[in-house]
PDB file of N, CA and C in Angstrom:
ATOM      1  N   UNK A   1      22.746  -6.852 -29.198  1.00 64.00           N
ATOM      2  CA  UNK A   1      22.191  -7.457 -28.151  1.00 64.00           C
ATOM      3  C   UNK A   1      23.403  -8.147 -27.604  1.00 64.00           C
ATOM      4  N   UNK A   2      23.570  -8.382 -26.107  1.00 73.00           N
ATOM      5  CA  UNK A   2      24.535  -8.846 -25.609  1.00 73.00           C
ATOM      6  C   UNK A   2      24.174  -9.393 -24.327  1.00 73.00           C
ATOM      7  N   UNK A   3      24.604 -10.454 -23.771  1.00 67.00           N
ATOM      8  CA  UNK A   3      24.407 -11.051 -22.401  1.00 67.00           C
ATOM      9  C   UNK A   3      25.359 -11.751 -21.809  1.00 67.00           C
ATOM     10  N   UNK A   4      25.640 -11.896 -20.512  1.00 69.00           N
ATOM     11  CA  UNK A   4      26.731 -12.495 -19.833  1.00 69.00           C
ATOM     12  C   UNK A   4      25.888 -13.299 -18.766  1.00 69.00           C
ATOM     13  N   UNK A   5      26.718 -14.359 -18.562  1.00 66.00           N
ATOM     14  CA  UNK A   5      26.200 -15.324 -17.252  1.00 66.00           C
ATOM     15  C   UNK A   5      27.439 -15.767 -16.497  1.00 66.00           C
ATOM     16  N   UNK A   6      27.432 -15.705 -15.194  1.00 68.00           N
ATOM     17  CA  UNK A   6      28.462 -16.093 -14.373  1.00 68.00           C
ATOM     18  C   UNK A   6      27.955 -17.171 -13.481  1.00 68.00           C
ATOM     19  N   UNK A   7      28.786 -18.230 -13.154  1.00 66.00           N
ATOM     20  CA  UNK A   7      28.288 -19.207 -12.194  1.00 66.00           C
ATOM     21  C   UNK A   7      28.499 -18.635 -10.715  1.00 66.00           C
ATOM     22  N   UNK A   8      27.725 -19.019  -9.898  1.00 66.00           N
ATOM     23  CA  UNK A   8      27.511 -18.686  -8.543  1.00 66.00           C
ATOM     24  C   UNK A   8      28.607 -19.083  -7.942  1.00 66.00           C
ATOM     25  N   UNK A   9      29.513 -18.274  -6.733  1.00 71.00           N
ATOM     26  CA  UNK A   9      30.599 -18.501  -6.189  1.00 71.00           C
ATOM     27  C   UNK A   9      30.452 -20.123  -5.272  1.00 71.00           C
ATOM     28  N   UNK A  10      31.542 -20.581  -5.305  1.00 72.00           N
ATOM     29  CA  UNK A  10      31.373 -21.823  -4.367  1.00 72.00           C
ATOM     30  C   UNK A  10      31.172 -21.484  -2.824  1.00 72.00           C
ATOM     31  N   UNK A  11      31.724 -20.527  -2.356  1.00 81.00           N
ATOM     32  CA  UNK A  11      31.536 -20.330  -1.035  1.00 81.00           C
ATOM     33  C   UNK A  11      30.050 -19.911  -0.635  1.00 81.00           C
ATOM     34  N   UNK A  12      29.393 -20.114   0.411  1.00 82.00           N
ATOM     35  CA  UNK A  12      28.079 -19.846   0.870  1.00 82.00           C
ATOM     36  C   UNK A  12      28.039 -18.274   0.982  1.00 82.00           C
ATOM     37  N   UNK A  13      26.828 -17.915  -0.175  1.00 85.00           N
ATOM     38  CA  UNK A  13      26.717 -16.304  -0.454  1.00 85.00           C
ATOM     39  C   UNK A  13      25.133 -16.338  -0.694  1.00 85.00           C
ATOM     40  N   UNK A  14      24.428 -15.204  -0.028  1.00 88.00           N
ATOM     41  CA  UNK A  14      23.114 -14.971  -0.013  1.00 88.00           C
ATOM     42  C   UNK A  14      22.568 -14.592  -1.354  1.00 88.00           C
ATOM     43  N   UNK A  15      21.535 -15.279  -1.492  1.00 86.00           N
ATOM     44  CA  UNK A  15      20.821 -14.941  -3.085  1.00 86.00           C
ATOM     45  C   UNK A  15      21.047 -13.383  -3.333  1.00 86.00           C
ATOM     46  N   UNK A  16      20.666 -12.346  -2.288  1.00 89.00           N
ATOM     47  CA  UNK A  16      20.590 -10.932  -2.786  1.00 89.00           C
ATOM     48  C   UNK A  16      21.846 -10.759  -3.076  1.00 89.00           C
ATOM     49  N   UNK A  17      22.861 -11.029  -2.188  1.00 90.00           N
ATOM     50  CA  UNK A  17      24.278 -10.846  -2.629  1.00 90.00           C
ATOM     51  C   UNK A  17      24.650 -11.328  -4.088  1.00 90.00           C
ATOM     52  N   UNK A  18      24.216 -12.478  -4.466  1.00 88.00           N
ATOM     53  CA  UNK A  18      24.676 -12.971  -5.643  1.00 88.00           C
ATOM     54  C   UNK A  18      23.885 -12.007  -6.792  1.00 88.00           C
ATOM     55  N   UNK A  19      22.495 -11.666  -6.643  1.00 89.00           N
ATOM     56  CA  UNK A  19      21.802 -10.530  -7.371  1.00 89.00           C
ATOM     57  C   UNK A  19      22.590  -9.405  -7.606  1.00 89.00           C
ATOM     58  N   UNK A  20      23.408  -8.920  -6.491  1.00 92.00           N
ATOM     59  CA  UNK A  20      24.072  -7.840  -6.342  1.00 92.00           C
ATOM     60  C   UNK A  20      25.425  -7.984  -7.193  1.00 92.00           C
ATOM     61  N   UNK A  21      25.966  -8.986  -6.957  1.00 90.00           N
ATOM     62  CA  UNK A  21      27.257  -9.402  -8.071  1.00 90.00           C
ATOM     63  C   UNK A  21      26.970  -9.435  -9.531  1.00 90.00           C
ATOM     64  N   UNK A  22      25.685  -9.901  -9.710  1.00 88.00           N
ATOM     65  CA  UNK A  22      25.247 -10.176 -11.021  1.00 88.00           C
ATOM     66  C   UNK A  22      24.918  -8.554 -11.790  1.00 88.00           C
ATOM     67  N   UNK A  23      24.377  -7.808 -10.930  1.00 92.00           N
ATOM     68  CA  UNK A  23      24.148  -6.294 -11.312  1.00 92.00           C
ATOM     69  C   UNK A  23      25.453  -5.602 -11.661  1.00 92.00           C
ATOM     70  N   UNK A  24      26.712  -5.796 -11.028  1.00 94.00           N
ATOM     71  CA  UNK A  24      27.919  -5.368 -11.302  1.00 94.00           C
ATOM     72  C   UNK A  24      28.488  -5.790 -12.691  1.00 94.00           C
ATOM     73  N   UNK A  25      28.150  -7.122 -12.919  1.00 91.00           N
ATOM     74  CA  UNK A  25      28.736  -7.720 -14.059  1.00 91.00           C
ATOM     75  C   UNK A  25      27.787  -7.086 -15.142  1.00 91.00           C
ATOM     76  N   UNK A  26      26.598  -7.045 -14.989  1.00 90.00           N
ATOM     77  CA  UNK A  26      25.618  -6.419 -15.971  1.00 90.00           C
ATOM     78  C   UNK A  26      26.279  -4.870 -16.404  1.00 90.00           C
ATOM     79  N   UNK A  27      26.480  -4.187 -15.414  1.00 94.00           N
ATOM     80  CA  UNK A  27      26.902  -2.884 -15.364  1.00 94.00           C
ATOM     81  C   UNK A  27      28.234  -2.893 -16.318  1.00 94.00           C
ATOM     82  N   UNK A  28      29.408  -3.641 -15.818  1.00 93.00           N
ATOM     83  CA  UNK A  28      30.512  -3.731 -16.799  1.00 93.00           C
ATOM     84  C   UNK A  28      30.124  -4.024 -18.050  1.00 93.00           C
ATOM     85  N   UNK A  29      29.370  -5.101 -18.369  1.00 92.00           N
ATOM     86  CA  UNK A  29      28.777  -5.018 -19.779  1.00 92.00           C
ATOM     87  C   UNK A  29      28.453  -4.106 -20.528  1.00 92.00           C
ATOM     88  N   UNK A  30      27.433  -3.488 -19.960  1.00 93.00           N
ATOM     89  CA  UNK A  30      26.788  -2.193 -20.508  1.00 93.00           C
ATOM     90  C   UNK A  30      27.777  -1.313 -20.750  1.00 93.00           C
ATOM     91  N   UNK A  31      28.727  -0.899 -19.804  1.00 93.00           N
ATOM     92  CA  UNK A  31      29.974   0.238 -20.038  1.00 93.00           C
ATOM     93  C   UNK A  31      30.897  -0.374 -21.360  1.00 93.00           C
ATOM     94  N   UNK A  32      31.081  -1.520 -21.436  1.00 91.00           N
ATOM     95  CA  UNK A  32      31.832  -2.018 -22.867  1.00 91.00           C
ATOM     96  C   UNK A  32      30.893  -2.029 -24.075  1.00 91.00           C
ATOM     97  N   UNK A  33      29.757  -2.359 -23.982  1.00 92.00           N
ATOM     98  CA  UNK A  33      28.697  -2.193 -25.234  1.00 92.00           C
ATOM     99  C   UNK A  33      28.370  -0.841 -25.549  1.00 92.00           C
ATOM    100  N   UNK A  34      28.311   0.015 -24.386  1.00 92.00           N
ATOM    101  CA  UNK A  34      28.071   1.592 -24.482  1.00 92.00           C
ATOM    102  C   UNK A  34      29.147   2.236 -25.003  1.00 92.00           C
ATOM    103  N   UNK A  35      30.203   1.938 -24.681  1.00 91.00           N
ATOM    104  CA  UNK A  35      31.380   2.643 -25.423  1.00 91.00           C
ATOM    105  C   UNK A  35      31.522   2.222 -26.718  1.00 91.00           C
ATOM    106  N   UNK A  36      31.478   0.918 -27.169  1.00 91.00           N
ATOM    107  CA  UNK A  36      31.559   0.409 -28.596  1.00 91.00           C
ATOM    108  C   UNK A  36      30.606   1.138 -29.477  1.00 91.00           C
ATOM    109  N   UNK A  37      29.125   1.074 -29.084  1.00 91.00           N
ATOM    110  CA  UNK A  37      28.286   1.661 -29.761  1.00 91.00           C
ATOM    111  C   UNK A  37      27.768   3.268 -29.498  1.00 91.00           C
ATOM    112  N   UNK A  38      28.647   3.880 -28.731  1.00 91.00           N
ATOM    113  CA  UNK A  38      28.658   5.102 -28.338  1.00 91.00           C
ATOM    114  C   UNK A  38      27.349   5.434 -27.759  1.00 91.00           C
ATOM    115  N   UNK A  39      26.732   4.995 -26.678  1.00 90.00           N
ATOM    116  CA  UNK A  39      25.560   5.217 -26.043  1.00 90.00           C
ATOM    117  C   UNK A  39      25.857   5.766 -24.507  1.00 90.00           C
ATOM    118  N   UNK A  40      25.476   6.960 -24.373  1.00 91.00           N
ATOM    119  CA  UNK A  40      25.836   7.715 -23.051  1.00 91.00           C
ATOM    120  C   UNK A  40      25.217   6.979 -22.029  1.00 91.00           C
ATOM    121  N   UNK A  41      25.855   6.793 -21.194  1.00 88.00           N
ATOM    122  CA  UNK A  41      25.542   6.042 -19.838  1.00 88.00           C
ATOM    123  C   UNK A  41      24.015   6.218 -19.090  1.00 88.00           C
ATOM    124  N   UNK A  42      23.958   7.540 -19.381  1.00 89.00           N
ATOM    125  CA  UNK A  42      22.420   8.308 -19.010  1.00 89.00           C
ATOM    126  C   UNK A  42      21.301   7.696 -19.942  1.00 89.00           C
ATOM    127  N   UNK A  43      21.546   7.201 -20.812  1.00 90.00           N
ATOM    128  CA  UNK A  43      20.483   6.534 -22.002  1.00 90.00           C
ATOM    129  C   UNK A  43      20.278   5.013 -21.625  1.00 90.00           C
ATOM    130  N   UNK A  44      20.995   4.498 -20.672  1.00 93.00           N
ATOM    131  CA  UNK A  44      20.901   3.130 -20.502  1.00 93.00           C
ATOM    132  C   UNK A  44      19.957   2.633 -19.302  1.00 93.00           C
ATOM    133  N   UNK A  45      19.162   1.506 -19.476  1.00 93.00           N
ATOM    134  CA  UNK A  45      18.277   1.088 -18.558  1.00 93.00           C
ATOM    135  C   UNK A  45      18.669  -0.318 -18.010  1.00 93.00           C
ATOM    136  N   UNK A  46      18.387  -0.539 -16.811  1.00 93.00           N
ATOM    137  CA  UNK A  46      18.851  -1.665 -16.017  1.00 93.00           C
ATOM    138  C   UNK A  46      17.640  -2.393 -15.511  1.00 93.00           C
ATOM    139  N   UNK A  47      17.515  -3.587 -15.586  1.00 91.00           N
ATOM    140  CA  UNK A  47      16.179  -4.187 -14.954  1.00 91.00           C
ATOM    141  C   UNK A  47      16.838  -5.427 -13.954  1.00 91.00           C
ATOM    142  N   UNK A  48      16.355  -5.532 -13.133  1.00 91.00           N
ATOM    143  CA  UNK A  48      16.403  -6.825 -11.873  1.00 91.00           C
ATOM    144  C   UNK A  48      14.972  -7.114 -11.060  1.00 91.00           C
ATOM    145  N   UNK A  49      15.126  -8.240 -10.990  1.00 91.00           N
ATOM    146  CA  UNK A  49      13.747  -8.988 -10.377  1.00 91.00           C
ATOM    147  C   UNK A  49      14.140  -8.929  -8.896  1.00 91.00           C
ATOM    148  N   UNK A  50      15.240  -8.362  -8.315  1.00 92.00           N
ATOM    149  CA  UNK A  50      15.693  -8.573  -6.892  1.00 92.00           C
ATOM    150  C   UNK A  50      15.326  -7.236  -6.351  1.00 92.00           C
ATOM    151  N   UNK A  51      14.360  -7.273  -5.463  1.00 93.00           N
ATOM    152  CA  UNK A  51      13.724  -6.001  -4.691  1.00 93.00           C
ATOM    153  C   UNK A  51      14.760  -5.587  -3.564  1.00 93.00           C
ATOM    154  N   UNK A  52      15.637  -6.584  -2.866  1.00 92.00           N
ATOM    155  CA  UNK A  52      16.579  -6.062  -2.093  1.00 92.00           C
ATOM    156  C   UNK A  52      17.523  -5.523  -2.728  1.00 92.00           C
ATOM    157  N   UNK A  53      18.173  -5.963  -3.985  1.00 91.00           N
ATOM    158  CA  UNK A  53      19.203  -5.227  -4.836  1.00 91.00           C
ATOM    159  C   UNK A  53      18.775  -3.755  -4.971  1.00 91.00           C
ATOM    160  N   UNK A  54      17.553  -3.587  -5.520  1.00 94.00           N
ATOM    161  CA  UNK A  54      16.896  -2.364  -6.005  1.00 94.00           C
ATOM    162  C   UNK A  54      17.111  -1.438  -4.667  1.00 94.00           C
ATOM    163  N   UNK A  55      16.804  -1.942  -3.788  1.00 93.00           N
ATOM    164  CA  UNK A  55      16.644  -1.095  -2.320  1.00 93.00           C
ATOM    165  C   UNK A  55      17.932  -0.691  -2.007  1.00 93.00           C
ATOM    166  N   UNK A  56      18.927  -1.691  -1.911  1.00 92.00           N
ATOM    167  CA  UNK A  56      20.272  -1.179  -1.809  1.00 92.00           C
ATOM    168  C   UNK A  56      20.686  -0.147  -3.009  1.00 92.00           C
ATOM    169  N   UNK A  57      20.657  -0.209  -4.096  1.00 93.00           N
ATOM    170  CA  UNK A  57      20.984   0.773  -4.907  1.00 93.00           C
ATOM    171  C   UNK A  57      20.479   2.196  -4.811  1.00 93.00           C
ATOM    172  N   UNK A  58      19.116   2.422  -4.393  1.00 92.00           N
ATOM    173  CA  UNK A  58      18.487   3.562  -3.839  1.00 92.00           C
ATOM    174  C   UNK A  58      19.013   4.023  -2.396  1.00 92.00           C
ATOM    175  N   UNK A  59      19.877   3.367  -1.799  1.00 87.00           N
ATOM    176  CA  UNK A  59      19.970   3.644  -0.446  1.00 87.00           C
ATOM    177  C   UNK A  59      21.442   4.372  -0.465  1.00 87.00           C
ATOM    178  N   UNK A  60      22.129   4.573   0.756  1.00 84.00           N
ATOM    179  CA  UNK A  60      23.288   5.304   0.907  1.00 84.00           C
ATOM    180  C   UNK A  60      24.418   3.838   1.219  1.00 84.00           C
ATOM    181  N   UNK A  61      25.423   4.025   0.242  1.00 77.00           N
ATOM    182  CA  UNK A  61      26.068   2.805   0.310  1.00 77.00           C
ATOM    183  C   UNK A  61      27.137   2.654   1.625  1.00 77.00           C
ATOM    184  N   UNK A  62      27.345   4.008   2.500  1.00 80.00           N
ATOM    185  CA  UNK A  62      28.009   3.767   3.536  1.00 80.00           C
ATOM    186  C   UNK A  62      27.298   3.306   4.713  1.00 80.00           C
ATOM    187  N   UNK A  63      25.833   2.828   4.626  1.00 85.00           N
ATOM    188  CA  UNK A  63      25.314   2.511   5.785  1.00 85.00           C
ATOM    189  C   UNK A  63      25.164   0.927   5.811  1.00 85.00           C
ATOM    190  N   UNK A  64      25.839   0.277   4.636  1.00 90.00           N
ATOM    191  CA  UNK A  64      25.777  -1.171   4.452  1.00 90.00           C
ATOM    192  C   UNK A  64      27.155  -1.494   4.971  1.00 90.00           C
ATOM    193  N   UNK A  65      27.212  -3.137   5.179  1.00 91.00           N
ATOM    194  CA  UNK A  65      28.399  -3.743   5.383  1.00 91.00           C
ATOM    195  C   UNK A  65      29.257  -3.665   4.184  1.00 91.00           C
ATOM    196  N   UNK A  66      30.627  -3.918   4.286  1.00 93.00           N
ATOM    197  CA  UNK A  66      31.628  -3.662   3.231  1.00 93.00           C
ATOM    198  C   UNK A  66      31.290  -4.260   1.926  1.00 93.00           C
ATOM    199  N   UNK A  67      30.862  -5.655   1.994  1.00 91.00           N
ATOM    200  CA  UNK A  67      30.546  -6.154   0.702  1.00 91.00           C
ATOM    201  C   UNK A  67      29.727  -5.790  -0.156  1.00 91.00           C
ATOM    202  N   UNK A  68      28.555  -5.428   0.445  1.00 93.00           N
ATOM    203  CA  UNK A  68      27.383  -4.750  -0.260  1.00 93.00           C
ATOM    204  C   UNK A  68      27.712  -3.161  -0.620  1.00 93.00           C
ATOM    205  N   UNK A  69      28.397  -2.521   0.488  1.00 93.00           N
ATOM    206  CA  UNK A  69      28.913  -1.178   0.030  1.00 93.00           C
ATOM    207  C   UNK A  69      29.819  -0.863  -0.787  1.00 93.00           C
ATOM    208  N   UNK A  70      30.785  -1.803  -1.249  1.00 94.00           N
ATOM    209  CA  UNK A  70      31.701  -1.668  -2.135  1.00 94.00           C
ATOM    210  C   UNK A  70      31.047  -1.801  -3.518  1.00 94.00           C
ATOM    211  N   UNK A  71      29.937  -2.871  -3.748  1.00 93.00           N
ATOM    212  CA  UNK A  71      29.495  -2.978  -4.989  1.00 93.00           C
ATOM    213  C   UNK A  71      28.386  -1.930  -5.180  1.00 93.00           C
ATOM    214  N   UNK A  72      27.782  -1.476  -4.369  1.00 94.00           N
ATOM    215  CA  UNK A  72      26.625  -0.335  -4.455  1.00 94.00           C
ATOM    216  C   UNK A  72      27.428   1.069  -4.827  1.00 94.00           C
ATOM    217  N   UNK A  73      28.489   1.058  -4.120  1.00 93.00           N
ATOM    218  CA  UNK A  73      29.291   2.421  -4.493  1.00 93.00           C
ATOM    219  C   UNK A  73      29.877   2.411  -5.876  1.00 93.00           C
ATOM    220  N   UNK A  74      30.126   1.064  -6.367  1.00 94.00           N
ATOM    221  CA  UNK A  74      30.411   1.016  -7.869  1.00 94.00           C
ATOM    222  C   UNK A  74      29.407   1.043  -8.801  1.00 94.00           C
ATOM    223  N   UNK A  75      28.009   0.685  -8.514  1.00 95.00           N
ATOM    224  CA  UNK A  75      26.829   0.875  -9.358  1.00 95.00           C
ATOM    225  C   UNK A  75      26.621   2.465  -9.248  1.00 95.00           C
ATOM    226  N   UNK A  76      26.475   3.093  -7.972  1.00 94.00           N
ATOM    227  CA  UNK A  76      26.137   4.369  -8.098  1.00 94.00           C
ATOM    228  C   UNK A  76      27.236   5.285  -8.604  1.00 94.00           C
ATOM    229  N   UNK A  77      28.564   4.964  -8.718  1.00 94.00           N
ATOM    230  CA  UNK A  77      29.324   6.030  -9.353  1.00 94.00           C
ATOM    231  C   UNK A  77      29.239   6.023 -10.819  1.00 94.00           C
ATOM    232  N   UNK A  78      28.628   4.919 -11.413  1.00 93.00           N
ATOM    233  CA  UNK A  78      28.356   4.776 -12.737  1.00 93.00           C
ATOM    234  C   UNK A  78      26.968   5.056 -13.276  1.00 93.00           C
ATOM    235  N   UNK A  79      25.832   4.935 -12.518  1.00 94.00           N
ATOM    236  CA  UNK A  79      24.445   5.131 -12.808  1.00 94.00           C
ATOM    237  C   UNK A  79      23.986   5.830 -11.835  1.00 94.00           C
ATOM    238  N   UNK A  80      22.588   6.288 -11.977  1.00 94.00           N
ATOM    239  CA  UNK A  80      21.761   6.856 -10.967  1.00 94.00           C
ATOM    240  C   UNK A  80      20.596   5.806 -10.850  1.00 94.00           C
ATOM    241  N   UNK A  81      20.106   6.088  -9.479  1.00 93.00           N
ATOM    242  CA  UNK A  81      19.092   4.888  -9.235  1.00 93.00           C
ATOM    243  C   UNK A  81      18.145   4.872  -9.978  1.00 93.00           C
ATOM    244  N   UNK A  82      17.538   5.950 -10.802  1.00 95.00           N
ATOM    245  CA  UNK A  82      16.435   5.841 -11.567  1.00 95.00           C
ATOM    246  C   UNK A  82      16.635   5.186 -12.680  1.00 95.00           C
ATOM    247  N   UNK A  83      17.867   4.749 -13.218  1.00 96.00           N
ATOM    248  CA  UNK A  83      18.104   4.051 -14.509  1.00 96.00           C
ATOM    249  C   UNK A  83      17.817   2.369 -13.798  1.00 96.00           C
ATOM    250  N   UNK A  84      17.562   1.820 -12.949  1.00 96.00           N
ATOM    251  CA  UNK A  84      17.257   0.842 -12.358  1.00 96.00           C
ATOM    252  C   UNK A  84      15.865   0.195 -12.061  1.00 96.00           C
ATOM    253  N   UNK A  85      15.169  -0.530 -12.906  1.00 96.00           N
ATOM    254  CA  UNK A  85      13.707  -0.767 -13.031  1.00 96.00           C
ATOM    255  C   UNK A  85      13.492  -2.271 -12.445  1.00 96.00           C
ATOM    256  N   UNK A  86      12.360  -2.596 -11.781  1.00 96.00           N
ATOM    257  CA  UNK A  86      11.996  -3.662 -11.518  1.00 96.00           C
ATOM    258  C   UNK A  86      11.180  -4.357 -12.701  1.00 96.00           C
ATOM    259  N   UNK A  87      11.578  -5.839 -12.687  1.00 93.00           N
ATOM    260  CA  UNK A  87      10.623  -6.675 -13.758  1.00 93.00           C
ATOM    261  C   UNK A  87      10.472  -7.939 -12.871  1.00 93.00           C
ATOM    262  N   UNK A  88       9.382  -8.383 -12.931  1.00 93.00           N
ATOM    263  CA  UNK A  88       8.770  -9.628 -12.315  1.00 93.00           C
ATOM    264  C   UNK A  88       9.795 -10.952 -12.582  1.00 93.00           C
ATOM    265  N   UNK A  89       9.764 -11.627 -11.819  1.00 85.00           N
ATOM    266  CA  UNK A  89      10.726 -12.708 -12.161  1.00 85.00           C
ATOM    267  C   UNK A  89      10.274 -13.496 -13.575  1.00 85.00           C
ATOM    268  N   UNK A  90       9.070 -13.861 -13.646  1.00 83.00           N
ATOM    269  CA  UNK A  90       8.397 -14.454 -14.721  1.00 83.00           C
ATOM    270  C   UNK A  90       8.633 -13.820 -16.003  1.00 83.00           C
ATOM    271  N   UNK A  91       8.883 -12.646 -15.841  1.00 85.00           N
ATOM    272  CA  UNK A  91       9.238 -11.791 -17.204  1.00 85.00           C
ATOM    273  C   UNK A  91      10.729 -11.415 -17.402  1.00 85.00           C
ATOM    274  N   UNK A  92      11.379 -12.189 -16.597  1.00 82.00           N
ATOM    275  CA  UNK A  92      13.120 -11.712 -16.790  1.00 82.00           C
ATOM    276  C   UNK A  92      13.581 -12.714 -17.848  1.00 82.00           C
ATOM    277  N   UNK A  93      14.115 -12.118 -18.745  1.00 78.00           N
ATOM    278  CA  UNK A  93      14.843 -12.980 -19.856  1.00 78.00           C
ATOM    279  C   UNK A  93      16.007 -13.457 -19.361  1.00 78.00           C
ATOM    280  N   UNK A  94      16.654 -12.767 -18.433  1.00 74.00           N
ATOM    281  CA  UNK A  94      18.134 -13.092 -17.972  1.00 74.00           C
ATOM    282  C   UNK A  94      17.874 -14.581 -17.319  1.00 74.00           C
ATOM    283  N   UNK A  95      16.769 -14.884 -16.434  1.00 77.00           N
ATOM    284  CA  UNK A  95      16.521 -16.197 -15.820  1.00 77.00           C
ATOM    285  C   UNK A  95      16.705 -17.167 -16.550  1.00 77.00           C
ATOM    286  N   UNK A  96      16.551 -17.126 -17.880  1.00 76.00           N
ATOM    287  CA  UNK A  96      16.702 -18.361 -18.644  1.00 76.00           C
ATOM    288  C   UNK A  96      18.111 -18.960 -18.781  1.00 76.00           C
ATOM    289  N   UNK A  97      19.136 -17.927 -18.652  1.00 72.00           N
ATOM    290  CA  UNK A  97      20.317 -18.332 -18.661  1.00 72.00           C
ATOM    291  C   UNK A  97      20.556 -18.968 -17.360  1.00 72.00           C
ATOM    292  N   UNK A  98      20.207 -18.615 -16.251  1.00 71.00           N
ATOM    293  CA  UNK A  98      20.621 -19.184 -15.169  1.00 71.00           C
ATOM    294  C   UNK A  98      19.994 -20.583 -14.804  1.00 71.00           C
ATOM    295  N   UNK A  99      18.884 -20.840 -15.756  1.00 74.00           N
ATOM    296  CA  UNK A  99      18.211 -22.131 -15.420  1.00 74.00           C
ATOM    297  C   UNK A  99      18.806 -23.180 -16.666  1.00 74.00           C
ATOM    298  N   UNK A 100      19.800 -22.876 -17.403  1.00 75.00           N
ATOM    299  CA  UNK A 100      20.614 -23.804 -18.116  1.00 75.00           C
ATOM    300  C   UNK A 100      19.831 -24.273 -19.547  1.00 75.00           C
ATOM    301  N   UNK A 101      19.021 -22.884 -20.015  1.00 76.00           N
ATOM    302  CA  UNK A 101      18.247 -23.195 -21.150  1.00 76.00           C
ATOM    303  C   UNK A 101      19.258 -23.392 -22.375  1.00 76.00           C
ATOM    304  N   UNK A 102      19.191 -24.411 -23.389  1.00 79.00           N
ATOM    305  CA  UNK A 102      19.840 -24.614 -24.477  1.00 79.00           C
ATOM    306  C   UNK A 102      19.684 -23.371 -25.401  1.00 79.00           C
ATOM    307  N   UNK A 103      20.677 -23.204 -26.210  1.00 78.00           N
ATOM    308  CA  UNK A 103      20.715 -21.942 -27.279  1.00 78.00           C
ATOM    309  C   UNK A 103      19.623 -22.326 -28.137  1.00 78.00           C
ATOM    310  N   UNK A 104      19.393 -23.660 -28.459  1.00 82.00           N
ATOM    311  CA  UNK A 104      18.074 -23.635 -29.561  1.00 82.00           C
ATOM    312  C   UNK A 104      16.939 -23.356 -28.843  1.00 82.00           C
ATOM    313  N   UNK A 105      16.845 -23.445 -27.758  1.00 79.00           N
ATOM    314  CA  UNK A 105      15.534 -23.085 -26.734  1.00 79.00           C
ATOM    315  C   UNK A 105      15.627 -21.383 -26.765  1.00 79.00           C
ATOM    316  N   UNK A 106      16.786 -20.701 -26.521  1.00 77.00           N
ATOM    317  CA  UNK A 106      16.971 -19.306 -26.401  1.00 77.00           C
ATOM    318  C   UNK A 106      16.497 -18.718 -27.790  1.00 77.00           C
ATOM    319  N   UNK A 107      16.786 -19.329 -28.873  1.00 79.00           N
ATOM    320  CA  UNK A 107      16.641 -18.636 -30.223  1.00 79.00           C
ATOM    321  C   UNK A 107      15.094 -18.502 -30.195  1.00 79.00           C
ATOM    322  N   UNK A 108      14.316 -19.516 -29.804  1.00 82.00           N
ATOM    323  CA  UNK A 108      12.938 -19.577 -30.011  1.00 82.00           C
ATOM    324  C   UNK A 108      11.916 -18.799 -29.011  1.00 82.00           C
ATOM    325  N   UNK A 109      12.903 -18.381 -27.841  1.00 79.00           N
ATOM    326  CA  UNK A 109      11.976 -17.907 -26.999  1.00 79.00           C
ATOM    327  C   UNK A 109      11.715 -16.564 -26.938  1.00 79.00           C
ATOM    328  N   UNK A 110      10.439 -15.986 -26.931  1.00 78.00           N
ATOM    329  CA  UNK A 110       9.700 -14.944 -27.124  1.00 78.00           C
ATOM    330  C   UNK A 110      10.432 -13.739 -26.314  1.00 78.00           C
ATOM    331  N   UNK A 111      10.738 -13.936 -25.233  1.00 73.00           N
ATOM    332  CA  UNK A 111      11.592 -12.863 -24.496  1.00 73.00           C
ATOM    333  C   UNK A 111      12.666 -12.337 -24.823  1.00 73.00           C
ATOM    334  N   UNK A 112      13.500 -13.491 -25.652  1.00 66.00           N
ATOM    335  CA  UNK A 112      14.839 -12.745 -26.125  1.00 66.00           C
ATOM    336  C   UNK A 112      14.491 -12.125 -27.644  1.00 66.00           C
TER     337      UNK A 112
END
């Protein structure tokens, strides 16, 4: 198991765009772990509670503004849209990291 957490940028960025940047970070982490463990990229699944980001991934990257289009293009180059699934916010274990939970709390958390 692996995880990565990033701090939101200092500049004003919309929540859907932050979610999109997080998806790219997760994808890069998946590439690294998948290479080490020899897991084919087609056998990986990605979960998000951002319906905006999932909509973008299922769309055509050319119709979006450059910021979104570049990240969607990167995601679409390495995965297929059906690898991306929706998870309700209340069930999303990644949200625990963004809320600053302590390591001791994460160790006992059932979602992990």
